[in-house]
Amino acid sequence: MSNDLISVIIPVYNSASYIESRITSLINQTYPNIEFIFIDDCSTDNTFELLKGIKQAYPNKDIKIFENQQNLGPAKTRNNGLELSSGKFVYFADADDIADISLLEKAHKALVEEQSDVVFFAYQLVKKDQTINIPIPSDILSAASKSSIDYLKQQSLRVCFTPWSKVVRKEFLTINNIQFPDIRFGEDLCWTMDIMLHATKISFINEYLYEYVVTEGSLSSGKYAIQMFDYFNILKDTFNKFDCPEYLQKELVIHIIDTYERYVGIIDIDKQKELAQAFFALPEIQNIEQDILKCSMLKKYPFYKLIPKGTFKVRTQLKERYLWFKKIKSILATKSLLL
């Protein structure tokens, strides 16, 4: 098998407390031909000095170190890393996680043998003393084995959207001008949806090849939660561009509801009010609220279960209305409390 060059791009910011211990899993990959591109995003600790030490400690590895002149955030930093890269394939890793040493070897094999644009793999979520396995859903694996690309595109919002969950063919990214949007929340989801909707061949490896270690103080803590509406609008435009089915567009609304629920309770009260005001101003959310008011009978009871299963269309419509209510019921309380 050819030893195509793989570019591993790692944005780093204030990573001094863990980068030396966790980066070894990337440096010691079993795949032989890798360039490592570290970009320090104006760290205020001694991360950059530690990167110099890592480069010196591995003289036989192709390690390149860059430093942003101003703090750009992960999206722009990754885009810059892509421009600096020379590999046939690209992998965006995080400095605070742990990769299986065979990750790139197995990913490269799948990409070459299956002639894929991108390969996804399963991972483990590590939080304090708990490790949770996150496999590839069985129906997605089945669709991939049958080359059912249309089905995979319809399930785009169900795949893992973090950059580290996939290895991508660089030419594919370049030809389709796929970059991370310049936002600090949800940029990885927008990037992944672009990949899913442009791809002609998608592969999956149902092996746990990465440990996502939850780190306190990360962007996921809610600091930039208000930008969820930026990525929501970006994705709406993307779905319209690709003429995505109504099903996928509804999944996007469910996703933004889930995201709102996840973050509204972990930010301070002023940001909660700002987030709630923007959320309940969304036309999609207002439509759901009005739909619930019109269907008061469906507020508390799953009446769709009384409809014979043979009457599929009517039953499905009633079930959908009921589930919409169930989905938004838990967040309506935040509206009365915050607005």
C-alpha atoms as a printed R data frame, in Angstrom:
    type eleno elety resid chain resno       x      y      z
1   ATOM     1    CA   MET     A     1   0.000  0.000  0.000
2   ATOM     2    CA   SER     A     2   1.320  3.450 -0.881
3   ATOM     3    CA   ASN     A     3   2.657  5.707  1.846
4   ATOM     4    CA   ASP     A     4   0.660  8.808  0.950
5   ATOM     5    CA   LEU     A     5   1.484 11.824  3.088
6   ATOM     6    CA   ILE     A     6  -1.108 12.573  5.785
7   ATOM     7    CA   SER     A     7  -1.232 16.052  7.302
8   ATOM     8    CA   VAL     A     8  -2.238 16.146 10.954
9   ATOM     9    CA   ILE     A     9  -3.336 19.660 11.918
10  ATOM    10    CA   ILE     A    10  -3.514 20.485 15.625
11  ATOM    11    CA   PRO     A    11  -4.682 23.918 16.841
12  ATOM    12    CA   VAL     A    12  -3.475 24.559 20.390
13  ATOM    13    CA   TYR     A    13  -4.405 27.140 22.984
14  ATOM    14    CA   ASN     A    14  -3.243 27.157 26.612
15  ATOM    15    CA   SER     A    15  -2.514 23.436 26.443
16  ATOM    16    CA   ALA     A    16   0.544 23.385 28.703
17  ATOM    17    CA   SER     A    17  -1.035 21.239 31.422
18  ATOM    18    CA   TYR     A    18  -1.631 18.235 29.179
19  ATOM    19    CA   ILE     A    19  -0.099 18.548 25.718
20  ATOM    20    CA   GLU     A    20   3.142 16.680 26.476
21  ATOM    21    CA   SER     A    21   1.366 13.651 27.945
22  ATOM    22    CA   ARG     A    22  -1.467 13.369 25.423
23  ATOM    23    CA   ILE     A    23   0.242 14.249 22.162
24  ATOM    24    CA   THR     A    24   2.427 11.134 22.185
25  ATOM    25    CA   SER     A    25  -0.438  9.023 20.817
26  ATOM    26    CA   LEU     A    26  -0.433 11.160 17.665
27  ATOM    27    CA   ILE     A    27   3.325 11.398 17.338
28  ATOM    28    CA   ASN     A    28   3.691  7.613 17.653
29  ATOM    29    CA   GLN     A    29   1.153  6.620 14.986
30  ATOM    30    CA   THR     A    30   1.917  3.350 13.205
31  ATOM    31    CA   TYR     A    31   1.358  5.012  9.834
32  ATOM    32    CA   PRO     A    32   4.834  5.984  8.563
33  ATOM    33    CA   ASN     A    33   4.354  9.172  6.491
34  ATOM    34    CA   ILE     A    34   2.882 12.043  8.502
35  ATOM    35    CA   GLU     A    35   3.504 15.756  8.782
36  ATOM    36    CA   PHE     A    36   2.403 17.322 12.069
37  ATOM    37    CA   ILE     A    37   1.282 20.954 11.900
38  ATOM    38    CA   PHE     A    38   0.904 22.596 15.310
39  ATOM    39    CA   ILE     A    39  -0.558 26.110 15.367
40  ATOM    40    CA   ASP     A    40  -0.496 27.990 18.659
41  ATOM    41    CA   ASP     A    41  -3.422 30.415 18.802
42  ATOM    42    CA   CYS     A    42  -1.730 33.025 21.027
43  ATOM    43    CA   SER     A    43  -1.572 30.957 24.205
44  ATOM    44    CA   THR     A    44  -0.992 32.899 27.420
45  ATOM    45    CA   ASP     A    45   0.859 30.011 29.091
46  ATOM    46    CA   ASN     A    46   4.056 28.256 27.951
47  ATOM    47    CA   THR     A    47   2.380 26.063 25.329
48  ATOM    48    CA   PHE     A    48   4.572 27.399 22.513
49  ATOM    49    CA   GLU     A    49   7.770 26.609 24.421
50  ATOM    50    CA   LEU     A    50   6.522 23.097 25.085
51  ATOM    51    CA   LEU     A    51   5.839 22.645 21.364
52  ATOM    52    CA   LYS     A    52   9.460 23.526 20.663
53  ATOM    53    CA   GLY     A    53  10.476 20.888 23.184
54  ATOM    54    CA   ILE     A    54   8.252 18.279 21.525
55  ATOM    55    CA   LYS     A    55   9.835 19.042 18.160
56  ATOM    56    CA   GLN     A    56  13.298 18.598 19.650
57  ATOM    57    CA   ALA     A    57  12.278 15.371 21.383
58  ATOM    58    CA   TYR     A    58  11.224 13.791 18.063
59  ATOM    59    CA   PRO     A    59  13.968 14.771 15.562
60  ATOM    60    CA   ASN     A    60  12.929 12.001 13.158
61  ATOM    61    CA   LYS     A    61   9.338 13.227 12.902
62  ATOM    62    CA   ASP     A    62   8.130 15.893 10.481
63  ATOM    63    CA   ILE     A    63   6.894 18.421 13.039
64  ATOM    64    CA   LYS     A    64   6.128 21.994 12.041
65  ATOM    65    CA   ILE     A    65   5.237 24.704 14.564
66  ATOM    66    CA   PHE     A    66   3.437 27.956 13.783
67  ATOM    67    CA   GLU     A    67   2.146 30.784 15.931
68  ATOM    68    CA   ASN     A    68  -0.822 33.047 15.139
69  ATOM    69    CA   GLN     A    69  -0.127 36.766 15.430
70  ATOM    70    CA   GLN     A    70  -3.546 37.234 17.015
71  ATOM    71    CA   ASN     A    71  -6.100 34.910 18.548
72  ATOM    72    CA   LEU     A    72  -8.204 33.576 15.653
73  ATOM    73    CA   GLY     A    73 -10.181 30.744 17.240
74  ATOM    74    CA   PRO     A    74 -10.196 27.098 16.110
75  ATOM    75    CA   ALA     A    75 -12.056 27.631 12.810
76  ATOM    76    CA   LYS     A    76  -9.648 30.097 11.211
77  ATOM    77    CA   THR     A    77  -6.684 28.285 12.732
78  ATOM    78    CA   ARG     A    78  -7.741 25.003 11.126
79  ATOM    79    CA   ASN     A    79  -8.315 26.735  7.778
80  ATOM    80    CA   ASN     A    80  -4.810 28.185  7.979
81  ATOM    81    CA   GLY     A    81  -3.461 24.747  8.825
82  ATOM    82    CA   LEU     A    82  -5.126 23.322  5.743
83  ATOM    83    CA   GLU     A    83  -3.389 25.932  3.572
84  ATOM    84    CA   LEU     A    84  -0.051 25.048  5.153
85  ATOM    85    CA   SER     A    85  -0.524 21.308  4.674
86  ATOM    86    CA   SER     A    86   1.032 19.192  1.924
87  ATOM    87    CA   GLY     A    87  -0.649 15.842  2.530
88  ATOM    88    CA   LYS     A    88  -2.932 13.879  0.265
89  ATOM    89    CA   PHE     A    89  -5.166 13.327  3.291
90  ATOM    90    CA   VAL     A    90  -5.940 15.642  6.202
91  ATOM    91    CA   TYR     A    91  -6.719 14.949  9.827
92  ATOM    92    CA   PHE     A    92  -7.727 17.632 12.340
93  ATOM    93    CA   ALA     A    93  -6.859 16.499 15.861
94  ATOM    94    CA   ASP     A    94  -7.357 18.169 19.241
95  ATOM    95    CA   ALA     A    95  -4.395 18.590 21.574
96  ATOM    96    CA   ASP     A    96  -6.297 17.455 24.676
97  ATOM    97    CA   ASP     A    97  -7.471 14.047 23.429
98  ATOM    98    CA   ILE     A    98  -5.915 10.621 22.881
99  ATOM    99    CA   ALA     A    99  -5.770  8.832 19.529
100 ATOM   100    CA   ASP     A   100  -5.288  5.106 19.022
101 ATOM   101    CA   ILE     A   101  -1.844  4.672 17.498
102 ATOM   102    CA   SER     A   102  -3.367  2.748 14.555
103 ATOM   103    CA   LEU     A   103  -5.945  5.448 13.726
104 ATOM   104    CA   LEU     A   104  -4.242  6.924 10.670
105 ATOM   105    CA   GLU     A   105  -3.089  3.557  9.328
106 ATOM   106    CA   LYS     A   106  -6.628  2.171  9.421
107 ATOM   107    CA   ALA     A   107  -8.163  5.374  8.083
108 ATOM   108    CA   HIS     A   108  -5.702  5.489  5.185
109 ATOM   109    CA   LYS     A   109  -6.445  1.881  4.295
110 ATOM   110    CA   ALA     A   110 -10.190  2.553  4.153
111 ATOM   111    CA   LEU     A   111  -9.779  5.748  2.129
112 ATOM   112    CA   VAL     A   112  -7.553  4.073 -0.451
113 ATOM   113    CA   GLU     A   113  -9.274  0.696 -0.727
114 ATOM   114    CA   GLU     A   114 -12.788  2.166 -0.870
115 ATOM   115    CA   GLN     A   115 -11.788  5.327 -2.795
116 ATOM   116    CA   SER     A   116 -13.672  7.452 -0.276
117 ATOM   117    CA   ASP     A   117 -13.770 11.206  0.196
118 ATOM   118    CA   VAL     A   118 -13.951 10.811  3.963
119 ATOM   119    CA   VAL     A   119 -13.801  8.074  6.589
120 ATOM   120    CA   PHE     A   120 -15.486  8.278 10.006
121 ATOM   121    CA   PHE     A   121 -14.609  6.131 13.023
122 ATOM   122    CA   ALA     A   122 -16.137  5.319 16.400
123 ATOM   123    CA   TYR     A   123 -14.800  6.905 19.570
124 ATOM   124    CA   GLN     A   124 -14.942  6.884 23.352
125 ATOM   125    CA   LEU     A   125 -16.167  9.750 25.517
126 ATOM   126    CA   VAL     A   126 -13.995 10.098 28.629
127 ATOM   127    CA   LYS     A   127 -15.459 12.211 31.429
128 ATOM   128    CA   LYS     A   128 -13.810 12.071 34.854
129 ATOM   129    CA   ASP     A   129 -13.764  8.355 35.734
130 ATOM   130    CA   GLN     A   130 -16.381  7.341 33.161
131 ATOM   131    CA   THR     A   131 -15.719  6.034 29.653
132 ATOM   132    CA   ILE     A   132 -18.640  5.764 27.221
133 ATOM   133    CA   ASN     A   133 -18.383  3.921 23.901
134 ATOM   134    CA   ILE     A   134 -19.902  5.812 20.940
135 ATOM   135    CA   PRO     A   135 -20.234  3.352 18.025
136 ATOM   136    CA   ILE     A   136 -21.294  4.086 14.466
137 ATOM   137    CA   PRO     A   137 -25.112  3.516 14.253
138 ATOM   138    CA   SER     A   138 -25.892  0.128 12.695
139 ATOM   139    CA   ASP     A   139 -28.195  1.495  9.981
140 ATOM   140    CA   ILE     A   140 -25.494  3.912  8.855
141 ATOM   141    CA   LEU     A   141 -22.965  1.073  8.677
142 ATOM   142    CA   SER     A   142 -25.460 -0.959  6.653
143 ATOM   143    CA   ALA     A   143 -26.116  1.924  4.241
144 ATOM   144    CA   ALA     A   144 -22.383  2.500  3.792
145 ATOM   145    CA   SER     A   145 -21.787 -1.168  3.017
146 ATOM   146    CA   LYS     A   146 -24.456 -0.951  0.309
147 ATOM   147    CA   SER     A   147 -23.105  2.381 -0.990
148 ATOM   148    CA   SER     A   148 -26.462  4.002 -0.199
149 ATOM   149    CA   ILE     A   149 -25.107  7.537 -0.397
150 ATOM   150    CA   ASP     A   150 -28.574  9.139 -0.530
151 ATOM   151    CA   TYR     A   151 -29.555  7.524  2.756
152 ATOM   152    CA   LEU     A   152 -26.290  8.608  4.363
153 ATOM   153    CA   LYS     A   153 -26.892 12.198  3.288
154 ATOM   154    CA   GLN     A   154 -30.376 12.105  4.817
155 ATOM   155    CA   GLN     A   155 -28.783 10.974  8.083
156 ATOM   156    CA   SER     A   156 -26.118 13.697  8.022
157 ATOM   157    CA   LEU     A   157 -27.079 15.161 11.387
158 ATOM   158    CA   ARG     A   158 -26.598 11.779 13.074
159 ATOM   159    CA   VAL     A   159 -22.899 11.365 12.296
160 ATOM   160    CA   CYS     A   160 -20.266 12.711 14.650
161 ATOM   161    CA   PHE     A   161 -19.497 16.266 13.554
162 ATOM   162    CA   THR     A   162 -16.253 16.881 15.454
163 ATOM   163    CA   PRO     A   163 -13.207 17.365 13.169
164 ATOM   164    CA   TRP     A   164 -11.246 14.628 14.941
165 ATOM   165    CA   SER     A   165 -13.871 11.960 14.094
166 ATOM   166    CA   LYS     A   166 -12.856 11.729 10.442
167 ATOM   167    CA   VAL     A   167  -9.957 11.759  7.980
168 ATOM   168    CA   VAL     A   168 -10.589 13.565  4.690
169 ATOM   169    CA   ARG     A   169  -9.095 13.596  1.213
170 ATOM   170    CA   LYS     A   170  -7.531 17.055  0.811
171 ATOM   171    CA   GLU     A   171  -8.328 17.352 -2.902
172 ATOM   172    CA   PHE     A   172 -12.000 16.798 -2.064
173 ATOM   173    CA   LEU     A   173 -11.926 19.716  0.395
174 ATOM   174    CA   THR     A   174 -10.089 21.967 -2.056
175 ATOM   175    CA   ILE     A   175 -12.257 21.282 -5.108
176 ATOM   176    CA   ASN     A   176 -15.456 21.891 -3.146
177 ATOM   177    CA   ASN     A   177 -14.021 24.864 -1.225
178 ATOM   178    CA   ILE     A   178 -14.975 23.281  2.100
179 ATOM   179    CA   GLN     A   179 -13.721 25.349  5.034
180 ATOM   180    CA   PHE     A   180 -14.737 26.022  8.610
181 ATOM   181    CA   PRO     A   181 -17.001 29.102  8.858
182 ATOM   182    CA   ASP     A   182 -15.577 31.926 10.948
183 ATOM   183    CA   ILE     A   183 -17.655 31.319 14.074
184 ATOM   184    CA   ARG     A   184 -16.603 29.861 17.414
185 ATOM   185    CA   PHE     A   185 -19.574 27.605 18.032
186 ATOM   186    CA   GLY     A   186 -20.933 25.015 15.611
187 ATOM   187    CA   GLU     A   187 -18.252 25.551 12.984
188 ATOM   188    CA   ASP     A   188 -17.422 21.847 13.097
189 ATOM   189    CA   LEU     A   189 -21.062 20.896 12.431
190 ATOM   190    CA   CYS     A   190 -21.222 23.214  9.394
191 ATOM   191    CA   TRP     A   191 -17.950 21.757  8.096
192 ATOM   192    CA   THR     A   192 -19.148 18.175  8.513
193 ATOM   193    CA   MET     A   193 -22.480 18.863  6.801
194 ATOM   194    CA   ASP     A   194 -20.590 20.355  3.843
195 ATOM   195    CA   ILE     A   195 -18.536 17.164  3.664
196 ATOM   196    CA   MET     A   196 -21.558 14.875  3.923
197 ATOM   197    CA   LEU     A   197 -23.557 16.695  1.256
198 ATOM   198    CA   HIS     A   198 -20.662 17.024 -1.213
199 ATOM   199    CA   ALA     A   199 -19.287 13.499 -0.794
200 ATOM   200    CA   THR     A   200 -19.728 10.783 -3.401
201 ATOM   201    CA   LYS     A   201 -18.291  8.012 -1.216
202 ATOM   202    CA   ILE     A   202 -18.284  7.855  2.597
203 ATOM   203    CA   SER     A   203 -16.621  5.144  4.670
204 ATOM   204    CA   PHE     A   204 -16.953  4.155  8.315
205 ATOM   205    CA   ILE     A   205 -14.719  2.230 10.716
206 ATOM   206    CA   ASN     A   206 -16.671  0.914 13.685
207 ATOM   207    CA   GLU     A   207 -13.642  0.759 15.962
208 ATOM   208    CA   TYR     A   208 -12.940  3.018 18.929
209 ATOM   209    CA   LEU     A   209  -9.938  4.852 17.568
210 ATOM   210    CA   TYR     A   210 -10.142  8.060 19.586
211 ATOM   211    CA   GLU     A   211 -10.699  9.115 23.192
212 ATOM   212    CA   TYR     A   212 -12.510 12.421 23.481
213 ATOM   213    CA   VAL     A   213 -11.469 13.725 26.883
214 ATOM   214    CA   VAL     A   214 -13.881 16.307 28.289
215 ATOM   215    CA   THR     A   215 -11.797 19.249 29.475
216 ATOM   216    CA   GLU     A   216 -13.110 21.987 31.758
217 ATOM   217    CA   GLY     A   217 -13.076 25.459 30.259
218 ATOM   218    CA   SER     A   218 -13.445 24.314 26.670
219 ATOM   219    CA   LEU     A   219 -15.583 26.185 24.138
220 ATOM   220    CA   SER     A   220 -18.329 23.649 24.753
221 ATOM   221    CA   SER     A   221 -18.889 25.167 28.212
222 ATOM   222    CA   GLY     A   222 -21.291 27.688 26.671
223 ATOM   223    CA   LYS     A   223 -19.127 30.789 26.324
224 ATOM   224    CA   TYR     A   224 -20.088 31.150 22.660
225 ATOM   225    CA   ALA     A   225 -23.537 29.535 22.836
226 ATOM   226    CA   ILE     A   226 -25.218 32.608 21.348
227 ATOM   227    CA   GLN     A   227 -23.494 31.761 18.071
228 ATOM   228    CA   MET     A   228 -25.686 28.671 17.716
229 ATOM   229    CA   PHE     A   229 -28.013 30.856 15.650
230 ATOM   230    CA   ASP     A   230 -25.168 31.697 13.271
231 ATOM   231    CA   TYR     A   231 -24.509 28.054 12.505
232 ATOM   232    CA   PHE     A   232 -28.255 27.356 12.367
233 ATOM   233    CA   ASN     A   233 -28.644 29.946  9.601
234 ATOM   234    CA   ILE     A   234 -25.533 28.689  7.801
235 ATOM   235    CA   LEU     A   235 -26.935 25.160  7.801
236 ATOM   236    CA   LYS     A   236 -30.359 26.314  6.617
237 ATOM   237    CA   ASP     A   237 -28.651 27.941  3.632
238 ATOM   238    CA   THR     A   238 -26.578 24.806  3.030
239 ATOM   239    CA   PHE     A   239 -29.649 22.543  3.132
240 ATOM   240    CA   ASN     A   240 -31.504 24.851  0.736
241 ATOM   241    CA   LYS     A   241 -28.518 24.877 -1.603
242 ATOM   242    CA   PHE     A   242 -28.550 21.087 -1.786
243 ATOM   243    CA   ASP     A   243 -32.352 20.933 -1.897
244 ATOM   244    CA   CYS     A   244 -32.339 18.663  1.142
245 ATOM   245    CA   PRO     A   245 -35.559 16.819  2.014
246 ATOM   246    CA   GLU     A   246 -38.010 18.298  4.508
247 ATOM   247    CA   TYR     A   247 -37.104 15.501  6.910
248 ATOM   248    CA   LEU     A   248 -33.523 16.757  7.247
249 ATOM   249    CA   GLN     A   249 -34.633 20.354  7.692
250 ATOM   250    CA   LYS     A   250 -36.934 19.289 10.548
251 ATOM   251    CA   GLU     A   251 -34.031 17.396 12.093
252 ATOM   252    CA   LEU     A   252 -32.088 20.650 12.053
253 ATOM   253    CA   VAL     A   253 -34.853 22.378 14.038
254 ATOM   254    CA   ILE     A   254 -34.826 19.530 16.558
255 ATOM   255    CA   HIS     A   255 -31.054 19.901 16.759
256 ATOM   256    CA   ILE     A   256 -31.240 23.621 17.587
257 ATOM   257    CA   ILE     A   257 -33.878 22.882 20.254
258 ATOM   258    CA   ASP     A   258 -31.588 20.250 21.794
259 ATOM   259    CA   THR     A   259 -28.647 22.656 21.668
260 ATOM   260    CA   TYR     A   260 -30.652 25.399 23.360
261 ATOM   261    CA   GLU     A   261 -31.720 23.008 26.124
262 ATOM   262    CA   ARG     A   262 -28.144 21.882 26.633
263 ATOM   263    CA   TYR     A   263 -26.632 25.329 27.074
264 ATOM   264    CA   VAL     A   264 -29.311 27.617 28.526
265 ATOM   265    CA   GLY     A   265 -28.791 26.154 31.983
266 ATOM   266    CA   ILE     A   266 -24.988 26.444 32.138
267 ATOM   267    CA   ILE     A   267 -24.500 30.140 31.346
268 ATOM   268    CA   ASP     A   268 -25.065 33.215 33.521
269 ATOM   269    CA   ILE     A   269 -28.476 34.862 33.732
270 ATOM   270    CA   ASP     A   270 -27.704 37.728 31.334
271 ATOM   271    CA   LYS     A   271 -26.538 35.303 28.670
272 ATOM   272    CA   GLN     A   272 -29.541 33.082 29.377
273 ATOM   273    CA   LYS     A   273 -31.858 35.988 28.615
274 ATOM   274    CA   GLU     A   274 -29.946 36.838 25.448
275 ATOM   275    CA   LEU     A   275 -30.041 33.221 24.326
276 ATOM   276    CA   ALA     A   276 -33.770 32.824 25.090
277 ATOM   277    CA   GLN     A   277 -34.670 36.044 23.275
278 ATOM   278    CA   ALA     A   278 -32.862 34.905 20.122
279 ATOM   279    CA   PHE     A   279 -34.219 31.361 20.363
280 ATOM   280    CA   PHE     A   280 -37.892 32.254 20.746
281 ATOM   281    CA   ALA     A   281 -37.571 34.830 17.959
282 ATOM   282    CA   LEU     A   282 -36.764 32.074 15.453
283 ATOM   283    CA   PRO     A   283 -39.664 31.687 12.978
284 ATOM   284    CA   GLU     A   284 -39.367 27.911 13.241
285 ATOM   285    CA   ILE     A   285 -39.890 28.007 17.024
286 ATOM   286    CA   GLN     A   286 -42.752 30.488 16.771
287 ATOM   287    CA   ASN     A   287 -44.469 28.207 14.244
288 ATOM   288    CA   ILE     A   288 -44.173 25.266 16.621
289 ATOM   289    CA   GLU     A   289 -45.645 27.289 19.490
290 ATOM   290    CA   GLN     A   290 -48.612 28.356 17.362
291 ATOM   291    CA   ASP     A   291 -49.100 24.819 16.152
292 ATOM   292    CA   ILE     A   292 -49.284 23.639 19.750
293 ATOM   293    CA   LEU     A   293 -51.854 26.282 20.640
294 ATOM   294    CA   LYS     A   294 -54.021 25.218 17.713
295 ATOM   295    CA   CYS     A   295 -53.843 21.601 18.771
296 ATOM   296    CA   SER     A   296 -54.643 21.822 22.465
297 ATOM   297    CA   MET     A   297 -56.027 18.274 22.473
298 ATOM   298    CA   LEU     A   298 -52.589 16.985 21.578
299 ATOM   299    CA   LYS     A   299 -50.806 18.772 24.393
300 ATOM   300    CA   LYS     A   300 -50.898 16.007 26.970
301 ATOM   301    CA   TYR     A   301 -51.883 12.755 25.328
302 ATOM   302    CA   PRO     A   302 -50.413 10.686 22.446
303 ATOM   303    CA   PHE     A   303 -53.735 10.441 20.585
304 ATOM   304    CA   TYR     A   304 -51.937  9.191 17.491
305 ATOM   305    CA   LYS     A   305 -51.788  5.768 19.162
306 ATOM   306    CA   LEU     A   306 -55.573  5.509 18.808
307 ATOM   307    CA   ILE     A   307 -55.271  5.685 15.017
308 ATOM   308    CA   PRO     A   308 -54.909  2.265 13.320
309 ATOM   309    CA   LYS     A   309 -51.384  1.683 12.070
310 ATOM   310    CA   GLY     A   310 -52.793  0.997  8.630
311 ATOM   311    CA   THR     A   311 -53.809  4.647  8.372
312 ATOM   312    CA   PHE     A   312 -50.144  5.529  8.108
313 ATOM   313    CA   LYS     A   313 -50.330  9.133  6.869
314 ATOM   314    CA   VAL     A   314 -52.847 10.369  9.451
315 ATOM   315    CA   ARG     A   315 -51.129  8.527 12.284
316 ATOM   316    CA   THR     A   316 -47.741  9.909 11.241
317 ATOM   317    CA   GLN     A   317 -49.027 13.486 11.114
318 ATOM   318    CA   LEU     A   318 -50.613 13.234 14.567
319 ATOM   319    CA   LYS     A   319 -47.502 11.589 15.998
320 ATOM   320    CA   GLU     A   320 -45.327 14.327 14.552
321 ATOM   321    CA   ARG     A   321 -47.465 17.042 16.129
322 ATOM   322    CA   TYR     A   322 -47.380 15.273 19.488
323 ATOM   323    CA   LEU     A   323 -43.603 14.809 19.376
324 ATOM   324    CA   TRP     A   324 -43.134 18.450 18.417
325 ATOM   325    CA   PHE     A   325 -45.026 19.399 21.558
326 ATOM   326    CA   LYS     A   326 -43.032 16.994 23.706
327 ATOM   327    CA   LYS     A   327 -39.855 18.448 22.271
328 ATOM   328    CA   ILE     A   328 -40.652 22.057 23.044
329 ATOM   329    CA   LYS     A   329 -42.653 21.602 26.252
330 ATOM   330    CA   SER     A   330 -39.574 21.439 28.449
331 ATOM   331    CA   ILE     A   331 -38.162 24.692 27.091
332 ATOM   332    CA   LEU     A   332 -41.341 26.782 27.221
333 ATOM   333    CA   ALA     A   333 -40.747 27.259 30.932
334 ATOM   334    CA   THR     A   334 -37.497 29.073 30.163
335 ATOM   335    CA   LYS     A   335 -39.432 31.581 28.078
336 ATOM   336    CA   SER     A   336 -41.677 32.624 30.977
337 ATOM   337    CA   LEU     A   337 -38.721 32.763 33.345
338 ATOM   338    CA   LEU     A   338 -36.260 34.614 31.130
339 ATOM   339    CA   LEU     A   339 -38.333 36.902 28.907
